[in-house]
Coordinates of C-alpha atoms in Angstrom, one line a residue:
X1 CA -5.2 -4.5 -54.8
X2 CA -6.4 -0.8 -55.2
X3 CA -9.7 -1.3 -53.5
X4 CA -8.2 -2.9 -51.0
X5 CA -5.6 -0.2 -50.3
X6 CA -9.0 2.1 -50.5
X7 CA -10.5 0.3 -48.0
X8 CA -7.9 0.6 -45.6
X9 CA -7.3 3.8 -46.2
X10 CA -11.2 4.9 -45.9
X11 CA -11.2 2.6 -42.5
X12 CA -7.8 3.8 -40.9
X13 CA -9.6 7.7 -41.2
X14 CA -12.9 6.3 -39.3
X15 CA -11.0 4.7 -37.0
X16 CA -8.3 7.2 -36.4
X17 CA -11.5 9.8 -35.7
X18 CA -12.8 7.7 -33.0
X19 CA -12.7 8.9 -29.2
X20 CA -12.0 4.8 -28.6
X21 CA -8.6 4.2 -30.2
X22 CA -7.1 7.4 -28.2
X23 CA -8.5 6.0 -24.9
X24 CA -6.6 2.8 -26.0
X25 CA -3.8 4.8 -26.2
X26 CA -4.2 6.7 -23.4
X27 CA -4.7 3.5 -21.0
X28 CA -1.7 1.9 -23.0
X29 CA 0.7 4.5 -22.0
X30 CA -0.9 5.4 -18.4
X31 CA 1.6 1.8 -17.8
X32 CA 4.2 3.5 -19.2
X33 CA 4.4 6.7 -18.1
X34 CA 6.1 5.5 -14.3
X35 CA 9.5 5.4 -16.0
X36 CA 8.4 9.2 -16.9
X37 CA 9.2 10.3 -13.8
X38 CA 12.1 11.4 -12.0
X39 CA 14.5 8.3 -10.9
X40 CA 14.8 9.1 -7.4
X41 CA 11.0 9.3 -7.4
X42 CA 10.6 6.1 -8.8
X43 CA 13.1 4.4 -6.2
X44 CA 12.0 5.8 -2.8
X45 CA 12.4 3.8 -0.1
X46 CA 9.5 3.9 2.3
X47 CA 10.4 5.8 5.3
X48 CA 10.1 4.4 8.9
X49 CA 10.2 6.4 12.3
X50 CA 12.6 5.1 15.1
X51 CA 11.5 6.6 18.8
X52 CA 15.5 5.6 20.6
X53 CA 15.6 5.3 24.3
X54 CA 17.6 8.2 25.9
X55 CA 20.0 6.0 27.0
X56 CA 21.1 2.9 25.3
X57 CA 19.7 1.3 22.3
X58 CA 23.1 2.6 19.8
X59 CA 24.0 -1.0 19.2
X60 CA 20.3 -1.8 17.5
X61 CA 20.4 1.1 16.1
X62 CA 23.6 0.6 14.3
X63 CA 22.0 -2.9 13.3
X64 CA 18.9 -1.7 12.2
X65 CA 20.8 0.6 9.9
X66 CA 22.8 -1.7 7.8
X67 CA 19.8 -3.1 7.2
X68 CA 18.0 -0.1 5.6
X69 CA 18.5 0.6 2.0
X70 CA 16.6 0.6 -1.2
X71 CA 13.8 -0.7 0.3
X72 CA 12.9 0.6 3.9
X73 CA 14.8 3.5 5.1
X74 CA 15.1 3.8 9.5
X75 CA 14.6 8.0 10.3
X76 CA 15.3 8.7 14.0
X77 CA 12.3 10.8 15.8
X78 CA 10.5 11.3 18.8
X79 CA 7.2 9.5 19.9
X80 CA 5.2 13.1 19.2
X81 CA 6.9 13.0 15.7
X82 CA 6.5 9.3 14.8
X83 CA 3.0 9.4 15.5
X84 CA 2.0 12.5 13.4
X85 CA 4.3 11.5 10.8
X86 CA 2.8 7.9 10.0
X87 CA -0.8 9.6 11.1
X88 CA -0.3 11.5 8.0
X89 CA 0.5 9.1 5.7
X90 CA 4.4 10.1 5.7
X91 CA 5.9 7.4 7.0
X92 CA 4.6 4.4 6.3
X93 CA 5.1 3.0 10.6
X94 CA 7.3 3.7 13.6
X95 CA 9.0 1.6 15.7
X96 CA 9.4 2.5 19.8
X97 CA 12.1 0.9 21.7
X98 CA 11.4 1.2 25.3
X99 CA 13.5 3.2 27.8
X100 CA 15.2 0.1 29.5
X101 CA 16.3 -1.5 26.2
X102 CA 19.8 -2.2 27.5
X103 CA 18.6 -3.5 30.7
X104 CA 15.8 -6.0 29.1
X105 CA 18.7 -7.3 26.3
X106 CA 21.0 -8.0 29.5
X107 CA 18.2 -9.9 31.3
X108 CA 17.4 -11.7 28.3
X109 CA 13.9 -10.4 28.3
X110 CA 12.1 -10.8 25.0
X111 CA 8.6 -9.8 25.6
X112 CA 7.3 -6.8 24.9
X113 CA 10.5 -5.9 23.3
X114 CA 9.2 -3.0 20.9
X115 CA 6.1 -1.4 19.7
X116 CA 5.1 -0.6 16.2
X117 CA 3.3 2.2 15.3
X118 CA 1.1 2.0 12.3
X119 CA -1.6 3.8 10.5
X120 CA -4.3 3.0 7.9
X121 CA -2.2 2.8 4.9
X122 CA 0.7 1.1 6.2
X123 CA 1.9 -1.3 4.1
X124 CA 5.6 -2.5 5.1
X125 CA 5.4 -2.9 8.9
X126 CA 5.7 -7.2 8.6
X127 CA 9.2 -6.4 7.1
X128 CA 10.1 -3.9 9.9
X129 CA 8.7 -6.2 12.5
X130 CA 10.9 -8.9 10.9
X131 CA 14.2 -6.9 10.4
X132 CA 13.7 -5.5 14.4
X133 CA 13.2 -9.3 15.2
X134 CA 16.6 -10.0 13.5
X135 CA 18.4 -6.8 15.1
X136 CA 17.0 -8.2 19.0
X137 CA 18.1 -11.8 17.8
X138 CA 21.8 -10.2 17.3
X139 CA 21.9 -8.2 20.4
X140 CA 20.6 -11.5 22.6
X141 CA 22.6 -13.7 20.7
X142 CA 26.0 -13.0 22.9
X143 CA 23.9 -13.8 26.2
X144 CA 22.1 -16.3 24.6
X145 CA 25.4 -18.5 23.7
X146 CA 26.7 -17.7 27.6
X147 CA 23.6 -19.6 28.9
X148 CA 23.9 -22.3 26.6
X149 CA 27.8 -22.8 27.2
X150 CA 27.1 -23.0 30.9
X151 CA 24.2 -24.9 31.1
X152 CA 25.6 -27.7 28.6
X153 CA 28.8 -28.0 31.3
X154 CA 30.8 -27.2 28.1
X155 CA 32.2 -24.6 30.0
X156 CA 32.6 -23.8 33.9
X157 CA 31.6 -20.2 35.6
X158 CA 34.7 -19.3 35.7
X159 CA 35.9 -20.0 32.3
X160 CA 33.7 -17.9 30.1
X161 CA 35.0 -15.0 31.0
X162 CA 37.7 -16.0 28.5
X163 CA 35.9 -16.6 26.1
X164 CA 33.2 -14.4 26.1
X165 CA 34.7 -12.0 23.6
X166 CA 34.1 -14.7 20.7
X167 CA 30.9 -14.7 21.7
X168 CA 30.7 -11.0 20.3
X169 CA 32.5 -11.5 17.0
X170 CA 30.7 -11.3 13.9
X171 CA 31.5 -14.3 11.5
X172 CA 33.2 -13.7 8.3
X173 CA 31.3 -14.9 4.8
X174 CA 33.6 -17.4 4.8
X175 CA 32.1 -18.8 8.2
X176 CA 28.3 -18.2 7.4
X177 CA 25.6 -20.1 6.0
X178 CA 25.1 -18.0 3.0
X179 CA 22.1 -17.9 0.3
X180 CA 22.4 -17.0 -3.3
X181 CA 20.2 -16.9 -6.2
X182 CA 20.7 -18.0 -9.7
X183 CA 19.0 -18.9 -13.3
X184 CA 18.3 -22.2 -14.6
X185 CA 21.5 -21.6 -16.5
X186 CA 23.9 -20.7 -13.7
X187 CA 24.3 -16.9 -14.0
X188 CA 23.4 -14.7 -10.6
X189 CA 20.3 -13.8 -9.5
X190 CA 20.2 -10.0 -8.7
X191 CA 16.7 -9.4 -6.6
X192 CA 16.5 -5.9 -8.4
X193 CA 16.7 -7.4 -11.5
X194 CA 14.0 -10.1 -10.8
X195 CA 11.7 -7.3 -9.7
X196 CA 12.1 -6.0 -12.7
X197 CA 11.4 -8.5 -14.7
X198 CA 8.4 -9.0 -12.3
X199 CA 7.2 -5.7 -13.5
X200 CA 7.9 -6.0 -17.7
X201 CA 6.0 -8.9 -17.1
X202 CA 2.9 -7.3 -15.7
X203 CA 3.5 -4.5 -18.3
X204 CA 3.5 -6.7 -20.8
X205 CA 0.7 -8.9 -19.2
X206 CA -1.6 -6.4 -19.1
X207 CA -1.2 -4.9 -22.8
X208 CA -1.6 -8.3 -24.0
X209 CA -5.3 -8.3 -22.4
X210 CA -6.2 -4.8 -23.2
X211 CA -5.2 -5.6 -26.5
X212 CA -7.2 -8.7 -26.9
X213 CA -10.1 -6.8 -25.5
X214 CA -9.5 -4.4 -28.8
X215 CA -9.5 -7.1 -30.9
X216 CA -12.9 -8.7 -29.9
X217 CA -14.5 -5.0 -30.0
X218 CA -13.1 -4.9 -33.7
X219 CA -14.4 -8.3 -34.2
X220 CA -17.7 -6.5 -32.7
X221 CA -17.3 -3.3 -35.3
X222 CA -16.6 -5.4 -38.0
X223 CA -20.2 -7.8 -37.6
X224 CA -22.1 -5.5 -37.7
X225 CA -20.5 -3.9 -41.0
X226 CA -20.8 -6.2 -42.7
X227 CA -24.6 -7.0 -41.4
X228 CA -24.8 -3.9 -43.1
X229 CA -26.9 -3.6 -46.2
X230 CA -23.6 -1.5 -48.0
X231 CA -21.9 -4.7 -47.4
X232 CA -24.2 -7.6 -48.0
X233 CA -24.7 -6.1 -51.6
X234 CA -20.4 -5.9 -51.8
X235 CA -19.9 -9.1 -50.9
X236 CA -21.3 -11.2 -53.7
X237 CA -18.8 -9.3 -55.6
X238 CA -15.8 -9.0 -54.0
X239 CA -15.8 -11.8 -51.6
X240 CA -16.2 -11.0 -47.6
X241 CA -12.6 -11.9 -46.8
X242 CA -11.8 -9.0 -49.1
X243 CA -14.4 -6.5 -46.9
X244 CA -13.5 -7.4 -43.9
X245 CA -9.3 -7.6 -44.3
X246 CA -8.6 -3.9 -44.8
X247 CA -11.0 -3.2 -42.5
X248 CA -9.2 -5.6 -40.2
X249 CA -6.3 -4.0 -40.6
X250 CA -7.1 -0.4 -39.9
X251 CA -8.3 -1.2 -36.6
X252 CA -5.1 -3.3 -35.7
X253 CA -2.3 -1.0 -36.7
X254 CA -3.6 1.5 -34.1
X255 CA -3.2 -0.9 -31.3
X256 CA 0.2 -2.4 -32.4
X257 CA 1.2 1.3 -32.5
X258 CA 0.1 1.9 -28.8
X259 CA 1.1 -1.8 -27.8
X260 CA 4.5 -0.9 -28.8
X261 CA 5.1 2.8 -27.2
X262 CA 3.5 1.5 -24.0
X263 CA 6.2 -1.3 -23.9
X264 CA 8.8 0.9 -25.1
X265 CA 8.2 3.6 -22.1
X266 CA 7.2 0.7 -19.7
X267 CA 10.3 -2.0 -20.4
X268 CA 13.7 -2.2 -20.3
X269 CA 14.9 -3.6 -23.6
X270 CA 11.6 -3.4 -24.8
X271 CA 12.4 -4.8 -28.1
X272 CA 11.3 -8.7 -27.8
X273 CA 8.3 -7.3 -25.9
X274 CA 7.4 -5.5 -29.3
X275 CA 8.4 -7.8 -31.3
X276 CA 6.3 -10.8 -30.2
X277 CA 3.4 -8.0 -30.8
X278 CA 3.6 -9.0 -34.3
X279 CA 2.4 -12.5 -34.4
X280 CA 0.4 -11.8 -31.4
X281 CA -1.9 -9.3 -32.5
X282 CA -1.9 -11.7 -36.2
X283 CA -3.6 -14.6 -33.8
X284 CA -6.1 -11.4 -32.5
X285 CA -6.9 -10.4 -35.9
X286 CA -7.1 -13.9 -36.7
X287 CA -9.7 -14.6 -33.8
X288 CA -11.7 -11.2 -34.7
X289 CA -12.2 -12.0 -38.1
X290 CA -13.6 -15.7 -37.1
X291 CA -15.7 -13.7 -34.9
X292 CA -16.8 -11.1 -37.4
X293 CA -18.4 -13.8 -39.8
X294 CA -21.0 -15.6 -36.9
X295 CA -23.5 -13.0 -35.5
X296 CA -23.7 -15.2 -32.5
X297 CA -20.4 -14.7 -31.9
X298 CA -20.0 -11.6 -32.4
X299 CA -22.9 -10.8 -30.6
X300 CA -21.4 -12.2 -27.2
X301 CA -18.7 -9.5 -26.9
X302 CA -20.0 -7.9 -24.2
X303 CA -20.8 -10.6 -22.0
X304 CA -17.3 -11.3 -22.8
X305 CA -15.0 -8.4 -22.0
X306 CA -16.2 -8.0 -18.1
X307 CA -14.7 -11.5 -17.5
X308 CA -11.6 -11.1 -19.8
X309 CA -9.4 -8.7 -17.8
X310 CA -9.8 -11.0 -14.6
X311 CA -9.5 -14.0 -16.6
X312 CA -6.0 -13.0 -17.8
X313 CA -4.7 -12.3 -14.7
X314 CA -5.6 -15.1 -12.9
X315 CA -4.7 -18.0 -16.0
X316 CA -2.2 -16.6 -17.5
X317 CA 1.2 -16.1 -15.6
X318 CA 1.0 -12.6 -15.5
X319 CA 0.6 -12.0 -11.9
X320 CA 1.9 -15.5 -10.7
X321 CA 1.5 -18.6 -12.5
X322 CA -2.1 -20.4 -11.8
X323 CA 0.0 -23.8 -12.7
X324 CA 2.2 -23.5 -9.0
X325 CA -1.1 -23.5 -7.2
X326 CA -2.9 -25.4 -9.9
X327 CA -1.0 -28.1 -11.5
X328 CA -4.6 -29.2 -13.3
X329 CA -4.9 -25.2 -14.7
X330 CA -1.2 -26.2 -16.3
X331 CA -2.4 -27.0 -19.9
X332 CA -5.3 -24.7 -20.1
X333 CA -2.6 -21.7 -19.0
X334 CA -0.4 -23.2 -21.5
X335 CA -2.1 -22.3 -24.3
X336 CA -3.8 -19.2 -23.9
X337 CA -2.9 -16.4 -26.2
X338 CA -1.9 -14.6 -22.8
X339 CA 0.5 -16.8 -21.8
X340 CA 2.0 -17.1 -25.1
X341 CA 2.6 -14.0 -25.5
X342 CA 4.6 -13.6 -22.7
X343 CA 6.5 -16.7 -24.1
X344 CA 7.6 -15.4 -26.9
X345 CA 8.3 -12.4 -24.6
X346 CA 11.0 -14.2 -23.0
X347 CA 12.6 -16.2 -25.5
X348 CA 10.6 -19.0 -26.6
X349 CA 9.6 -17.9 -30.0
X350 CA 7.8 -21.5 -30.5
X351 CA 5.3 -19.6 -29.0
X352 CA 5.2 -16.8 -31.1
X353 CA 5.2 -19.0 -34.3
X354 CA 2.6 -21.1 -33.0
X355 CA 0.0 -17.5 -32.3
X356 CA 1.0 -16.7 -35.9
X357 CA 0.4 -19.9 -36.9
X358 CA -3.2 -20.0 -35.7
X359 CA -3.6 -16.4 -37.1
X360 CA -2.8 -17.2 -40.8
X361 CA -4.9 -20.7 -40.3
X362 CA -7.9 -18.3 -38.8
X363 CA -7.1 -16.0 -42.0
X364 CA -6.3 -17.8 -44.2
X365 CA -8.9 -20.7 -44.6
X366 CA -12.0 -18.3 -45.0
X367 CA -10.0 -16.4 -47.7
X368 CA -9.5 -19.7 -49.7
X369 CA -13.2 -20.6 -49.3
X370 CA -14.2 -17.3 -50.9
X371 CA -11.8 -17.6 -53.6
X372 CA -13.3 -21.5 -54.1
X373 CA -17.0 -20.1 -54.1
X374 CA -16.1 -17.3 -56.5
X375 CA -14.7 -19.3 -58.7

């Protein structure tokens, strides 16, 4: 037991000196650090320009503004000022309403309604093009109705006057076709709330893969030690599941350490997120030691780690899940470490018990056939 508590020791100091593990750290927290800033930094909206008509134009303007909030704010300016604000980069577009607004929603006239302004880093102008859409929709709808009324014979010339100021009401919830969101198990859906668990995710999806690419570069580290002539005299003696274990070790704690401050600065209620770390980063270790004992193996690192990040993002549901586009990708995303990591992430722990699982198997069985071969 002492040498091994030696050898950790002795490796956690090599490893703790190398530029590498604080560049894991560094890229680990670099996730993190958004929920650093201030809050109302963080939850911005993005700003877009409004060039009114002189005249007319209040009643889609007091429309478009119940539709601003937390994501797209609507700022009142003047063509000069829309166009150097979203030339610089300020606002993200502008919207100009022509000067006979009033007199093209009486006529009916939808063509050519508005023009949006927008520049090369624009981003949100479908959503304003949508939400002026709706705001023209309301305004026409009135007129709209009229036609219809008439030109069905439900209703005479001379009779919609009467009831032409229903056609201006705006329907209680009651009298709408409302939508809501909920869970699988009936609670409400809040879209904030699925955002954010849109962005744990990523958070989460994204340690996961920097740090499986850790554990193949330990698995790397680790075959070449014991290639090592230091180590292929050791071995005979102590066994190679003993050299490599503390070694193993030493170059994991570091990244569970850095796995779970990222997570903690990067996710609300980060503590499943660190927890599932632990059996995790046992089916890593697992996988590096395997790795460690083949020089083939180990020898394909590199080949390997270009492909890795992009492979986890597009198999694994970190981003979106391959299976809704892919049904056939469904058992091959299953049961990728990735994807079970998230798993155990939210809730399943089958998931983390089966990583751990495979970890102690991957640990395990060499261990016993150097105890066997010993003895």
């Amino acid at each position: 037991m002492r040498f091994l508590f030696v050898g950790f020791q002795s490796a956690l100091t090599v490893q703790l000196s190398r530029k590498r593990v604080w560049l894991l750290f560094l890229l680990l927290l670099a996730a993190g650090a958004v929920r650093l800033l201030p809050g109302e930094e963080v939850s911005a909206p993005v700003q877009v320009g409004v060039v009114l008509p002189e005249e007319g134009g209040g009643d889609f303007w007091e429309r478009l503004q119940v539709r601003g909030g937390l994501v797209v704010t609507f700022l009142p300016a003047s063509l000069e000022q829309a166009e150097r604000q979203v030339g610089l980069g300020r606002w993200d577009c502008a919207l100009v309403l022509p000067e006979d607004l009033s007199a093209r929603l009486a006529r009916g006239d939808r063509e050519g309604l508005f023009t949006l302004l927008t520049g090369p880093g624009s981003t949100v102008y479908p959503l304003v093009r949508e939400t002026a859409s709706a705001c023209a929709a309301e305004c026409l709808s009135p007129g709209m109705a009229e036609d219809y009324l008439l030109d069905s014979g439900i209703f005479q010339e001379g009779e919609v006057e009467a009831v032409r100021p229903r056609l201006h009401e705006v329907l209680l919830d009651r009298d709408r076709v409302l939508v809501s969101m909920e869970t699988l198990d009936g609670a409400p859906l809040d879209p904030i709330a699925l955002a954010d668990s849109g962005l744990s995710r990523l958070a989460a999806g994204v340690t996961a893969i920097f740090l499986l690419a850790w554990s193949l570069l330990a698995a790397m580290d680790l075959g070449r030690w014991l290639d090592s002539p230091f180590a292929r005299r050791l071995a005979p003696l102590r066994g190679t599941s003993a050299l490599l274990l503390p070694r193993l070790a030493a170059a994991m704690l570091p990244a569970l350490c850095a796995g779970a401050l990222a997570l903690g600065l990067a996710v609300d209620g980060a503590g499943p997120y660190v927890l599932a770390l632990v059996p995790y980063l046992l089916f890593c270790g697992g996988l590096a030691l395997t790795l460690a004992r083949s020089p083939r193996a180990w020898g394909a690192v590199p080949v390997l780690l270009p492909v890795l990040p992009a492979a986890g993002l597009l198999l694994s549901p970190v981003l979106l899940d391959p299976a809704l586009l892919f049904p056939a990708l469904a058992p091959l995303s299953r049961l990728l470490p990735v994807t079970l990591y998230l798993g155990a992430c939210g809730g399943r722990w089958t998931d983390g018990l089966l990583l751990a699982a495979v970890g102690a198997v991957l640990m395990g069985v060499p261990a016993a056939r150097d105890h066997i071969s010993s003895d």
